[in-house]
Short mmCIF file of C-alpha atoms and ligand atoms in Angstrom, two decimals:
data_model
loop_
_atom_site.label_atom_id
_atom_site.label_comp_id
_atom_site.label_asym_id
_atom_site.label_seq_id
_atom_site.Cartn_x
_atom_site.Cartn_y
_atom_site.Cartn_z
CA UNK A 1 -0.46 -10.89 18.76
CA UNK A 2 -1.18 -14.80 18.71
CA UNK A 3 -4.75 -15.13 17.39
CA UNK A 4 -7.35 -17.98 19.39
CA UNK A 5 -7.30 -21.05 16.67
CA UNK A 6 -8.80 -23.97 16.53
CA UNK A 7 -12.45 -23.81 18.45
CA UNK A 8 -14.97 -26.47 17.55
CA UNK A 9 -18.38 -24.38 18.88
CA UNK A 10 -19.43 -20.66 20.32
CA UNK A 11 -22.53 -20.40 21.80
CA UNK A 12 -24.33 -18.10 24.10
CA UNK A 13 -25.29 -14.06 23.74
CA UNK A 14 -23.41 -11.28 23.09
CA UNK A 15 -25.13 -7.19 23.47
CA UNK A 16 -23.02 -6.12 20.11
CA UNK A 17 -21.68 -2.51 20.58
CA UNK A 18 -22.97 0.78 19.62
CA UNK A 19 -23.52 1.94 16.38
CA UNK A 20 -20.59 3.45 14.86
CA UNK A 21 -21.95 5.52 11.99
CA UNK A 22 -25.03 6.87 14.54
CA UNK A 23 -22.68 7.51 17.32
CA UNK A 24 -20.78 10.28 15.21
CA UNK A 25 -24.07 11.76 14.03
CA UNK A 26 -25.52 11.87 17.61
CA UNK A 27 -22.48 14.22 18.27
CA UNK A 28 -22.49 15.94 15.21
CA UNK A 29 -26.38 16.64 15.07
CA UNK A 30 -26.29 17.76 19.18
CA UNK A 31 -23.46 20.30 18.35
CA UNK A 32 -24.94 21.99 15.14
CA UNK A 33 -28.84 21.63 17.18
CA UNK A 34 -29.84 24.29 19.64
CA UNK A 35 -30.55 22.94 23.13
CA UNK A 36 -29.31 19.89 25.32
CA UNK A 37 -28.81 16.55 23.37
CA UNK A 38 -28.58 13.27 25.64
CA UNK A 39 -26.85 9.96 24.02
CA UNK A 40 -27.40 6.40 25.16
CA UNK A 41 -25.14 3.70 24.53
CA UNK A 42 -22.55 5.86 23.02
CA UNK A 43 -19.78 3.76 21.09
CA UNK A 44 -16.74 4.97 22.96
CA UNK A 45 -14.20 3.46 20.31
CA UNK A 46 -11.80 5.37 18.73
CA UNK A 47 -13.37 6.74 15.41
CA UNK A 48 -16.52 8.12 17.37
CA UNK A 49 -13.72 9.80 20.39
CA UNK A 50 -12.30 11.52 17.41
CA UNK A 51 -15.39 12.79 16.66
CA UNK A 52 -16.36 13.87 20.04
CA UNK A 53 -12.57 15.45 20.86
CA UNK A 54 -13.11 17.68 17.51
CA UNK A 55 -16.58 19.18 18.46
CA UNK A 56 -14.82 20.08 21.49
CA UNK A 57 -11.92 21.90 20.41
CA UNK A 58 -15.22 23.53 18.23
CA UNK A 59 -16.25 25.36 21.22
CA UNK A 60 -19.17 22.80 22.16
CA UNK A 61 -19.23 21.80 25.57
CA UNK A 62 -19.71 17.87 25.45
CA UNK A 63 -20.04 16.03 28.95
CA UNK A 64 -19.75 12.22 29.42
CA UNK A 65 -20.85 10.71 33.03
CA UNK A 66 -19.54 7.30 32.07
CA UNK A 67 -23.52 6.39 30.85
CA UNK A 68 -24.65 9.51 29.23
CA UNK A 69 -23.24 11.62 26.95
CA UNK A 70 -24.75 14.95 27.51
CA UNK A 71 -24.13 17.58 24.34
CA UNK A 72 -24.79 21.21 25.02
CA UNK A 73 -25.46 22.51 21.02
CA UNK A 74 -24.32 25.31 20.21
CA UNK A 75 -26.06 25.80 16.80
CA UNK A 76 -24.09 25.86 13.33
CA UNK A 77 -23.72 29.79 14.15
CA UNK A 78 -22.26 29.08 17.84
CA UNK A 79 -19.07 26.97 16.70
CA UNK A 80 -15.89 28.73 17.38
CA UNK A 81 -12.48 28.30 15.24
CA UNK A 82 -10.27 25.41 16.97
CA UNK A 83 -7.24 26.47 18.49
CA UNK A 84 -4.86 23.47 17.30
CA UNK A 85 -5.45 21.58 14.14
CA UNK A 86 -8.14 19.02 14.29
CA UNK A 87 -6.45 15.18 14.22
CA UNK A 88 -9.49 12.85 13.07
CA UNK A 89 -7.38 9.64 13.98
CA UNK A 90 -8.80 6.94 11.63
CA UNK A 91 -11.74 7.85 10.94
CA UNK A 92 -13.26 8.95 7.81
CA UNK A 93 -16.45 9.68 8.53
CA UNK A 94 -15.09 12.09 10.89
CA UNK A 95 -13.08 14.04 8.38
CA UNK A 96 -16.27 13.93 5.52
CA UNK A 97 -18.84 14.66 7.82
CA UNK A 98 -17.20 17.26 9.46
CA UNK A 99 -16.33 18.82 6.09
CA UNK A 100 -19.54 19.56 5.48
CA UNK A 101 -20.50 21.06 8.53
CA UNK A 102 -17.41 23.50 8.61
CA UNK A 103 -18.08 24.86 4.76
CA UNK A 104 -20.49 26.76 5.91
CA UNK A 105 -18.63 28.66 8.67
CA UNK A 106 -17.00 31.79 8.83
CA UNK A 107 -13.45 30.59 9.94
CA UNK A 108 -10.50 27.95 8.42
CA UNK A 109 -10.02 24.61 9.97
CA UNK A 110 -7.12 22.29 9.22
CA UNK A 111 -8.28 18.54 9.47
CA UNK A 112 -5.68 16.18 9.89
CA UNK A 113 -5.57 12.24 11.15
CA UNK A 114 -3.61 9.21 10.67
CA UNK A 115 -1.11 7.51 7.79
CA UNK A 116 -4.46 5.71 6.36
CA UNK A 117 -5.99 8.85 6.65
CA UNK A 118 -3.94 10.55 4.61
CA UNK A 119 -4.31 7.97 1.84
CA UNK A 120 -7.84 8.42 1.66
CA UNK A 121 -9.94 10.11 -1.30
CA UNK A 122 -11.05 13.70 -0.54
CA UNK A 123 -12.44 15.24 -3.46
CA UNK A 124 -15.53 13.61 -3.23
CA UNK A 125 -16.37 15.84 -0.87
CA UNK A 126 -14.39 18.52 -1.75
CA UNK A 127 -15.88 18.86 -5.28
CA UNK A 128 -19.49 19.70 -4.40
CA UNK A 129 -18.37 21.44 -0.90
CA UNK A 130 -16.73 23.97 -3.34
CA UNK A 131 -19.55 24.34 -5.92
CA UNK A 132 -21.50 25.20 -2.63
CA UNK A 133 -18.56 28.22 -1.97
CA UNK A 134 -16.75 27.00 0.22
CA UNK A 135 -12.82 26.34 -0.01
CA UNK A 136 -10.98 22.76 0.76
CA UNK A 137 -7.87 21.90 -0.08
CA UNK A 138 -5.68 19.34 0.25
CA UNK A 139 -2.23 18.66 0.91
CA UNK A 140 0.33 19.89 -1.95
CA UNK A 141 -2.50 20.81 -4.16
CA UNK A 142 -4.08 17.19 -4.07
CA UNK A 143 -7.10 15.54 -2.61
CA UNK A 144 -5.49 13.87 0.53
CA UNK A 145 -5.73 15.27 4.17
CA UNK A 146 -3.80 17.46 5.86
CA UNK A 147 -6.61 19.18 4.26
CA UNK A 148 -8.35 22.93 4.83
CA UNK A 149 -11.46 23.92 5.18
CA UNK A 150 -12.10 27.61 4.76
CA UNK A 151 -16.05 27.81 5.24
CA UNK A 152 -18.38 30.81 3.45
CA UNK A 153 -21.32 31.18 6.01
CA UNK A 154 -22.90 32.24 2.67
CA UNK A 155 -23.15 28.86 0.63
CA UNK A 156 -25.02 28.32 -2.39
CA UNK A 157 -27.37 25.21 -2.49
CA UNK A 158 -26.30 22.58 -5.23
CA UNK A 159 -27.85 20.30 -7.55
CA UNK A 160 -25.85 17.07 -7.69
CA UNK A 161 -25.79 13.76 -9.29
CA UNK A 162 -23.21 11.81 -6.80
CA UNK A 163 -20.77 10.09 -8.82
CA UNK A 164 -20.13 7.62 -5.91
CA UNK A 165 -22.69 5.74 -4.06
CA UNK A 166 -21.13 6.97 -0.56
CA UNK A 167 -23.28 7.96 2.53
CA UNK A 168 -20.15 9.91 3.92
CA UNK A 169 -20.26 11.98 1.16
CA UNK A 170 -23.91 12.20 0.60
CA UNK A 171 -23.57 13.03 4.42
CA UNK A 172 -21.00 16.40 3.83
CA UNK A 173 -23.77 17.71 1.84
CA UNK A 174 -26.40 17.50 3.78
CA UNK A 175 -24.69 19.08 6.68
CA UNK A 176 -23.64 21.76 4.45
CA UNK A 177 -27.37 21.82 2.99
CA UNK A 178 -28.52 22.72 5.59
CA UNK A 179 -26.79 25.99 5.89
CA UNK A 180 -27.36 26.87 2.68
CA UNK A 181 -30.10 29.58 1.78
CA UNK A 182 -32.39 27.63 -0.96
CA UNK A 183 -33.31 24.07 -1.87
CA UNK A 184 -30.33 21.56 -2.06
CA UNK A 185 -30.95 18.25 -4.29
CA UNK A 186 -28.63 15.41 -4.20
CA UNK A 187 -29.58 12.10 -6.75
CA UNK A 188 -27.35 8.89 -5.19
CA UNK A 189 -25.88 6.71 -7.67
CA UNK A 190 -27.34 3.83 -5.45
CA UNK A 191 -29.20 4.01 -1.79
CA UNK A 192 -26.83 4.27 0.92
CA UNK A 193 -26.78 4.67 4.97
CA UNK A 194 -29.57 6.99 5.60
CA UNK A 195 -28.97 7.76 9.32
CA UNK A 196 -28.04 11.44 8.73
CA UNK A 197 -31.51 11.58 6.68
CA UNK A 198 -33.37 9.95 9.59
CA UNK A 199 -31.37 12.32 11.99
CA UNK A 200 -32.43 15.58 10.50
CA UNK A 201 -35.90 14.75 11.14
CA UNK A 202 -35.34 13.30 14.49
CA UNK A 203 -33.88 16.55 15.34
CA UNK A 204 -36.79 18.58 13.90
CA UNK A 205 -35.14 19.40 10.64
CA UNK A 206 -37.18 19.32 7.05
CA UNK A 207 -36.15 17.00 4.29
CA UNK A 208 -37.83 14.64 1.31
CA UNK A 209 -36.86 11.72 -0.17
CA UNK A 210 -38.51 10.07 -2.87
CA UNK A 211 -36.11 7.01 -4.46
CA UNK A 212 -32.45 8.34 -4.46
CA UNK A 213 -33.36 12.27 -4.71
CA UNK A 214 -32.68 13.97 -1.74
CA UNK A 215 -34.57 17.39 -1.23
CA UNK A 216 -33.11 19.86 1.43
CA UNK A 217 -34.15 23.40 1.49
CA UNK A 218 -31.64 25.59 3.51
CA UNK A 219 -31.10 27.16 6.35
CA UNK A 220 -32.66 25.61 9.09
CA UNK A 221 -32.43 25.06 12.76
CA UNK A 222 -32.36 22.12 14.36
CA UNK A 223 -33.22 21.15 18.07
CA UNK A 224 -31.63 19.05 21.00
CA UNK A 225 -32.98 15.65 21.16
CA UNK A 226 -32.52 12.23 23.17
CA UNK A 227 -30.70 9.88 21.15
CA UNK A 228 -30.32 6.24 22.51
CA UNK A 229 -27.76 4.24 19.99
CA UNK A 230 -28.82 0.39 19.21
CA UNK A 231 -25.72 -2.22 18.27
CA UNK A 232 -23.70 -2.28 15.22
CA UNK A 233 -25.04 -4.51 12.31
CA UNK A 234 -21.43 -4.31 10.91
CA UNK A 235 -19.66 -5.19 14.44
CA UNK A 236 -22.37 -8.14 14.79
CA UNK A 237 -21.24 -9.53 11.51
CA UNK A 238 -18.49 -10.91 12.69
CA UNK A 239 -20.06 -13.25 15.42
CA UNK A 240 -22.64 -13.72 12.76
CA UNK A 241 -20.31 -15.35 10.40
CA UNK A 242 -18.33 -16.91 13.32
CA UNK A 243 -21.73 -19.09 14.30
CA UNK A 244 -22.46 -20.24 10.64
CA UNK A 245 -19.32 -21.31 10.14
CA UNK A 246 -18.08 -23.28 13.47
CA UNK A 247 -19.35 -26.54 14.32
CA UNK A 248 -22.47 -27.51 16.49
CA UNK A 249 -22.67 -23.71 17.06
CA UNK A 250 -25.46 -21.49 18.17
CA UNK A 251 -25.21 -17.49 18.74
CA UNK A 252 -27.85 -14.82 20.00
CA UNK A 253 -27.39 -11.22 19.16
CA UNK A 254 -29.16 -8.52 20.94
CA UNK A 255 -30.24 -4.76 20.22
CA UNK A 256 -28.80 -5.11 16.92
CA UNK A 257 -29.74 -2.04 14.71
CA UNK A 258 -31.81 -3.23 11.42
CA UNK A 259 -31.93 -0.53 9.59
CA UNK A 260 -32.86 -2.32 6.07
CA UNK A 261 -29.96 0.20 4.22
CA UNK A 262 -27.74 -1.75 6.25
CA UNK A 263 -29.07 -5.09 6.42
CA UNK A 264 -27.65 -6.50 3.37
CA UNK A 265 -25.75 -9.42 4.78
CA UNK A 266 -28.79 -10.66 6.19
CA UNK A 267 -30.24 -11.02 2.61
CA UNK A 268 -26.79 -12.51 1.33
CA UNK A 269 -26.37 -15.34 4.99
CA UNK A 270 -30.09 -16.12 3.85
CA UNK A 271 -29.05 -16.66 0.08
CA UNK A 272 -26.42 -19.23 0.74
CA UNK A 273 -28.55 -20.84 2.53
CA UNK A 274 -27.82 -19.91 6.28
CA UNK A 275 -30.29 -20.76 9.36
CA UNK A 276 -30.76 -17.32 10.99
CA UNK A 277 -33.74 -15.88 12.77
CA UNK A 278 -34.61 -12.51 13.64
CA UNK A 279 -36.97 -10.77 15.94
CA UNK A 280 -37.70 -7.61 15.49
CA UNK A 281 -38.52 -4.84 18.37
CA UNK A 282 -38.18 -1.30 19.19
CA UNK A 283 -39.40 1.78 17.40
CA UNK A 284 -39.67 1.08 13.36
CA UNK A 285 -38.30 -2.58 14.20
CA UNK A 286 -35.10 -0.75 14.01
CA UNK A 287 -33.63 -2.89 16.00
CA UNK A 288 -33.74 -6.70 17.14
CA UNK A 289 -32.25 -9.91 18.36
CA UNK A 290 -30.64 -12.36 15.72
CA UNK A 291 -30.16 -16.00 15.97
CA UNK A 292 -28.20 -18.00 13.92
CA UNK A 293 -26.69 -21.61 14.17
CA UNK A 294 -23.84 -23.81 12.50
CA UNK A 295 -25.01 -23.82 8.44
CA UNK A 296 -24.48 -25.98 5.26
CA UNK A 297 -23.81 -22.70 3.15
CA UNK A 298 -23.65 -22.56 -0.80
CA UNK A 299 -21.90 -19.68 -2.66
CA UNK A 300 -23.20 -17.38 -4.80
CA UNK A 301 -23.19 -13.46 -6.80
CA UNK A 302 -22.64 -10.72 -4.61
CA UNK A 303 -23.48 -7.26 -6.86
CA UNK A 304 -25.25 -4.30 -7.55
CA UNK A 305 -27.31 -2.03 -5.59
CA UNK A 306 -26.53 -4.42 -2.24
CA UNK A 307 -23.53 -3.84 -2.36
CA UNK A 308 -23.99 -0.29 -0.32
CA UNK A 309 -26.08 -2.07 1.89
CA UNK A 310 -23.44 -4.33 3.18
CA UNK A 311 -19.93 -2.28 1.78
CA UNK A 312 -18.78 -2.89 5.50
CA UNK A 313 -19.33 -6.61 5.90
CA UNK A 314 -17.59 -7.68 2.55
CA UNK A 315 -14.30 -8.76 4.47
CA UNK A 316 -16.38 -11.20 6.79
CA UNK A 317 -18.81 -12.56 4.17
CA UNK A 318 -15.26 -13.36 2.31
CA UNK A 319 -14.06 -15.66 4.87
CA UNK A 320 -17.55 -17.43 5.60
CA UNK A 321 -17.36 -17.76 1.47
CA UNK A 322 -14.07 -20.02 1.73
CA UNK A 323 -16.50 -22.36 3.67
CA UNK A 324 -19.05 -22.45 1.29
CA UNK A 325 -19.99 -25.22 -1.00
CA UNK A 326 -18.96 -23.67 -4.75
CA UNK A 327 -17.62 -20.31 -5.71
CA UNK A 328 -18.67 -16.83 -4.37
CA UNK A 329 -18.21 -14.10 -7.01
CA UNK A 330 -18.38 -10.53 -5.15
CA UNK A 331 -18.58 -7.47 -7.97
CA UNK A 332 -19.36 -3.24 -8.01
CA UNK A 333 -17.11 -3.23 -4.79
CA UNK A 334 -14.60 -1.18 -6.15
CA UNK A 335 -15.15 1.24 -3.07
CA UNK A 336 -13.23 -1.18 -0.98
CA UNK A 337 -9.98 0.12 -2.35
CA UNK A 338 -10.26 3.56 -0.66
CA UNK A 339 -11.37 2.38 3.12
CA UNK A 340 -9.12 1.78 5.70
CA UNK A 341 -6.54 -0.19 3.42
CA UNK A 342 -7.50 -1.74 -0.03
CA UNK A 343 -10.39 -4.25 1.13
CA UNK A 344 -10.20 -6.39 -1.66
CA UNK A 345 -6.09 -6.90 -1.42
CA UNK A 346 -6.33 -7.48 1.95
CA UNK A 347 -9.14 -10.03 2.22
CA UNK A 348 -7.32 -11.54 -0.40
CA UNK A 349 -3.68 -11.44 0.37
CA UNK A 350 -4.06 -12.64 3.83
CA UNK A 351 -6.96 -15.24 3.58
CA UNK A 352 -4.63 -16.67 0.64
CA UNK A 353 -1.55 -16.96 3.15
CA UNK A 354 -3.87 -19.23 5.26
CA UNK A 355 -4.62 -21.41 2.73
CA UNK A 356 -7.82 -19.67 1.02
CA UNK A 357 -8.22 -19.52 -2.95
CA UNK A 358 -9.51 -16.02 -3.45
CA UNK A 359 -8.80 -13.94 -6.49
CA UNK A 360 -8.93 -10.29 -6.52
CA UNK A 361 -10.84 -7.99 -9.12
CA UNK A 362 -11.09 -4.68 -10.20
CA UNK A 363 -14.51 -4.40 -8.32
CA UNK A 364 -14.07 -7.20 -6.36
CA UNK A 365 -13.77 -10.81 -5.81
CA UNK A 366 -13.54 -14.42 -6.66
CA UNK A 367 -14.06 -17.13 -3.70
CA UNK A 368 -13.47 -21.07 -3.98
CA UNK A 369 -15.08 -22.61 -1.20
CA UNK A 370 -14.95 -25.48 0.95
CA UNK A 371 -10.94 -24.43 1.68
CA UNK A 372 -9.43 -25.57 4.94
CA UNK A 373 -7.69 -23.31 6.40
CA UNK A 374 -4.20 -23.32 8.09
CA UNK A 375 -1.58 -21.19 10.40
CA UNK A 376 0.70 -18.23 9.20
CA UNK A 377 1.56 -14.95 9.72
CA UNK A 378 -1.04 -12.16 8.95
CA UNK A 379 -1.45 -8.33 9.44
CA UNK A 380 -4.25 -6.08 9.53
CA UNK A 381 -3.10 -3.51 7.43
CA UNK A 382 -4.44 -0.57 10.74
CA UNK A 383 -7.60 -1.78 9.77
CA UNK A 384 -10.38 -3.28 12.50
CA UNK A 385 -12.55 -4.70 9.83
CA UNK A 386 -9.46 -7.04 8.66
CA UNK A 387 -8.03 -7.84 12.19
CA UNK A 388 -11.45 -9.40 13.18
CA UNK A 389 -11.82 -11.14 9.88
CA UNK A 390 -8.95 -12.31 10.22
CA UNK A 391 -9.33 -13.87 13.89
CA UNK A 392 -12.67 -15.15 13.16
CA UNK A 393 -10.35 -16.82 10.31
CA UNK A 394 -8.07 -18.20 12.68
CA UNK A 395 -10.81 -19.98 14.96
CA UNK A 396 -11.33 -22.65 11.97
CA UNK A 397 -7.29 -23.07 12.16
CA UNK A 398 -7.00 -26.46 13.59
CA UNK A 399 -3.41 -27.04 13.24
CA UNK A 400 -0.28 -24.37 13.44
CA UNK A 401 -0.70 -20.42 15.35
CA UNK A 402 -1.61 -17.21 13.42
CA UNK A 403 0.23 -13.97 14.36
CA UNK A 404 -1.46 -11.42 13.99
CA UNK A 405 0.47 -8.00 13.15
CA UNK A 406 -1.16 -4.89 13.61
CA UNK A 407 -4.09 -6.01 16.03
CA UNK A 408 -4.76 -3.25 18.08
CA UNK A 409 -6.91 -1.11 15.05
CA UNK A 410 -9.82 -3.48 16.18
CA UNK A 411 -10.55 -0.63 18.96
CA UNK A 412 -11.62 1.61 16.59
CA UNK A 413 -14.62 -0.04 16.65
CA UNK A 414 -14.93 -3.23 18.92
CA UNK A 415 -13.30 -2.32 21.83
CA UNK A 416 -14.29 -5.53 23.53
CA UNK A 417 -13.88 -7.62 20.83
CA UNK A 418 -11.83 -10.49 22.25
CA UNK A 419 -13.57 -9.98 25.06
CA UNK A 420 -17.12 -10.69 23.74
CA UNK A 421 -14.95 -13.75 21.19
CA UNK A 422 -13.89 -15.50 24.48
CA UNK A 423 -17.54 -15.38 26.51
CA UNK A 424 -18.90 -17.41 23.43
CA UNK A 425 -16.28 -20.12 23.28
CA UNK A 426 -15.81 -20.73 26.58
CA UNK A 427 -19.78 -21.13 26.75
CA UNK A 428 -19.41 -23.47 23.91
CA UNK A 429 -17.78 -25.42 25.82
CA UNK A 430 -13.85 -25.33 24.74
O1 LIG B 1 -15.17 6.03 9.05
P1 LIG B 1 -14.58 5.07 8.07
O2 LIG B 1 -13.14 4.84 8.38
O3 LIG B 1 -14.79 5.47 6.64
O4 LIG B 1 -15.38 3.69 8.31
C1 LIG B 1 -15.90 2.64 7.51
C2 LIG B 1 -15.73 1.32 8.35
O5 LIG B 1 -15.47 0.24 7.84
O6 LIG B 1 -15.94 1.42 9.56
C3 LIG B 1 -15.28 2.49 6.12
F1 LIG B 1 -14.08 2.17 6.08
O7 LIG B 1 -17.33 2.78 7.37
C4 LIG B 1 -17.98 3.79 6.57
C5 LIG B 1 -18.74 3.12 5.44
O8 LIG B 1 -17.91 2.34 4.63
C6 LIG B 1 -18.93 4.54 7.47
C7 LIG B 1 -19.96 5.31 6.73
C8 LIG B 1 -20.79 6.30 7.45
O9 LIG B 1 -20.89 6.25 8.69
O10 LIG B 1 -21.39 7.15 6.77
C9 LIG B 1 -20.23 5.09 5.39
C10 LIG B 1 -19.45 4.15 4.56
O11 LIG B 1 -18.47 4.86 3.82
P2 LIG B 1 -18.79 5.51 2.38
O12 LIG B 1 -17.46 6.03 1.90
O13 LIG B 1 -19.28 4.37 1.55
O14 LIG B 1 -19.77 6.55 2.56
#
């Protein structure tokens, strides 16, 4: 598709959608609870359909009104073998998370989803899922999906030092934790996501964290809950960048989630020196309303143990990097290689063919700034994250189109995306 270039402000206030990452959980954690679970604000893009089409053909009966999402659990012990093999679309958390949750049952599942899917890293979760007794494979004898899950409803609990810093795999664990009979430890390589740690207790479930050691004594029984889903940091980033960037431009986020193991690109837009404001409200300040306004930005070292804390956002704090003053260096990001597409090829490959001077790494990579950009032809790779990069890219285009291939892998998670893109602009006045 042709891409919107060449807009001088965006103003105004855009309600960012649902969290992605809490949306699965709130369908995973209703199915495997006993009782009725109730979801508000549901993110009804792809990934989290996926998720809800799967604990379907699992036997739980799953209702959606249009506003509601009403879950009717069945308990880990109530989910029945799926008739058809499961197709996860996308979505990797699906296909981890789920992994975890099926080790521990007395039937075989066969987890499938699309060409990106099956390029992504399994044994990560396979590995401990296995030392706990169960029995995934993947296709041909490797780590990549088709894969099979044949659960052991008597697992073992496991000791584990994660050799990743992932939350998706830290996730599989848990789930399979807690179906485990004894005490489960799990020590992250650095703090990730914590939303499945906050949704055990929120659904009555036991479990201790003291720095990056997990504690989770199995079995236990969870309970129904109402769940009401604030907005996606990582969909917000986009706009976020998009108003420090553009000229003479001012943009108000709403009900966006700020749970601090995912607010690391607020540290970083304050770093290079961006004007953003946030107001905190709800329960635990978890969420709030975010300000920001056109910024004189300076680059500067992105590493470490942030990096989990903002793994999402790296594509978008690329781009508003190429308008920095100086040179961005972005390192320990070597996890972008196995997401959707390679991150850091991407980012790189198609900023470059607009006229950006970014170098890939091994773990990462190297930014000039202050580059103007100009029009080409781009693709997305089938990944959201890099189609709305790339069209908050092309708003700073002022001369020549950018094609877009690829676009419509931004409804995975921003359905409304273009949408929510025009609202500002046109309030801005172009
Ligand atoms: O679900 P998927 O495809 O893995 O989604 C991504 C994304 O950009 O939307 C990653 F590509 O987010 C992951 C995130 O990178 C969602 C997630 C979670 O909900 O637990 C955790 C992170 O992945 P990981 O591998 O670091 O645990």
């Amino acid at each position: 598709m042709k891409l919107t270039t060449n807009k001088q402000s965006l103003s105004g206030t855009i309600n960012i959608p649902s969290d992605k990452s809490i949306s699965h959980r709130s369908i995973m954690f209703g199915s495997i609870a006993h009782g009725t679970t109730t979801i508000k604000n549901f993110l009804r893009g792809e990934d989290c359909l996926s998720t809800l089409a799967a604990f379907r053909s699992l036997g739980v009966a799953i209702e959606d009104d249009g506003e509601t999402i009403t879950v009717h659990g069945t308990g880990f012990e109530g989910l029945k073998p799926a008739e058809q093999p499961i197709d996860v679309g996308n979505s990797g958390t699906t296909i981890r998370l789920i992994s975890g949750i099926l080790a521990g049952q007395d039937f075989s599942t066969e987890l499938y989803g699309d060409d990106s899917i099956a390029k992504r890293p399994m044994a990560r979760v396979m590995n401990p899922l296995n030392q706990m007794g169960a029995d995934c494979r993947g296709r041909e004898g490797s780590e990549y999906p088709p894969l099979t899950i044949k659960g052991n409803p008597q697992l073992q609990p496991l000791h584990y030092n994660m050799p990743v810093a992932s939350a998706q795999v830290k996730s599989a664990i848990l789930f399979a934790a807690l179906q485990a009979s004894g005490e489960t430890v799990v020590i992250e390589k650095e703090r990730t996501r914590d939303h499945t740690e906050d949704m055990i207790r929120q659904f009555g479930g036991k479990i201790e964290v003291t720095g990056k050691e997990i504690r989770v004594q199995g079995p236990q029984r969870l309970t129904g809950q109402e769940v009401v889903v604030p907005g996606d940091i990582s969909s917000a980033a986009f706009f976020l960048v998009a108003g420090l960037i553009l000229p003479e431009s001012k943009i108000v986020l709403e009900n966006v989630g700020l749970n601090p193991t995912r607010t690391g690109i607020i540290d970083v837009i304050k770093q290079m020196g961006g004007r953003i404001t946030i107001e905190e409200e709800g329960e635990n300040n978890k969420s709030g309303k975010i300000t920001v306004e056109t910024s004189e930005l300076k680059g500067i070292e992105i590493k470490g143990e942030i990096i989990p804390r903002l793994i999402d956002e790296l594509p978008i704090i690329a781009l508003m990097a190429t308008q920095a003053e100086g040179t961005t260096v972005i390192r320990d990001a070597e996890e972008l290689k196995v997401k959707e597409t390679n991150r850091i090829d991407a980012v790189a490959n198609e900023l470059n063919r607009l006229g950006a001077e970014i170098t890939p790494t091994e773990d990462g990579l190297i930014i000039q700034g202050k580059t103007a950009l100009q029009g080409g032809k781009v693709t997305s790779y089938g990944d959201h994250r890099i189609g709305m990069m790339l069209q908050i890219a092309a708003l700073l285009v002022r001369e020549g189109e950018v094609e877009l291939e690829k676009s419509e892998a931004i409804a995975v998670s921003y359905p409304n995306f273009f949408d929510d893109l025009e609202k500002l602009y046109r309030a801005g006045g172009n």
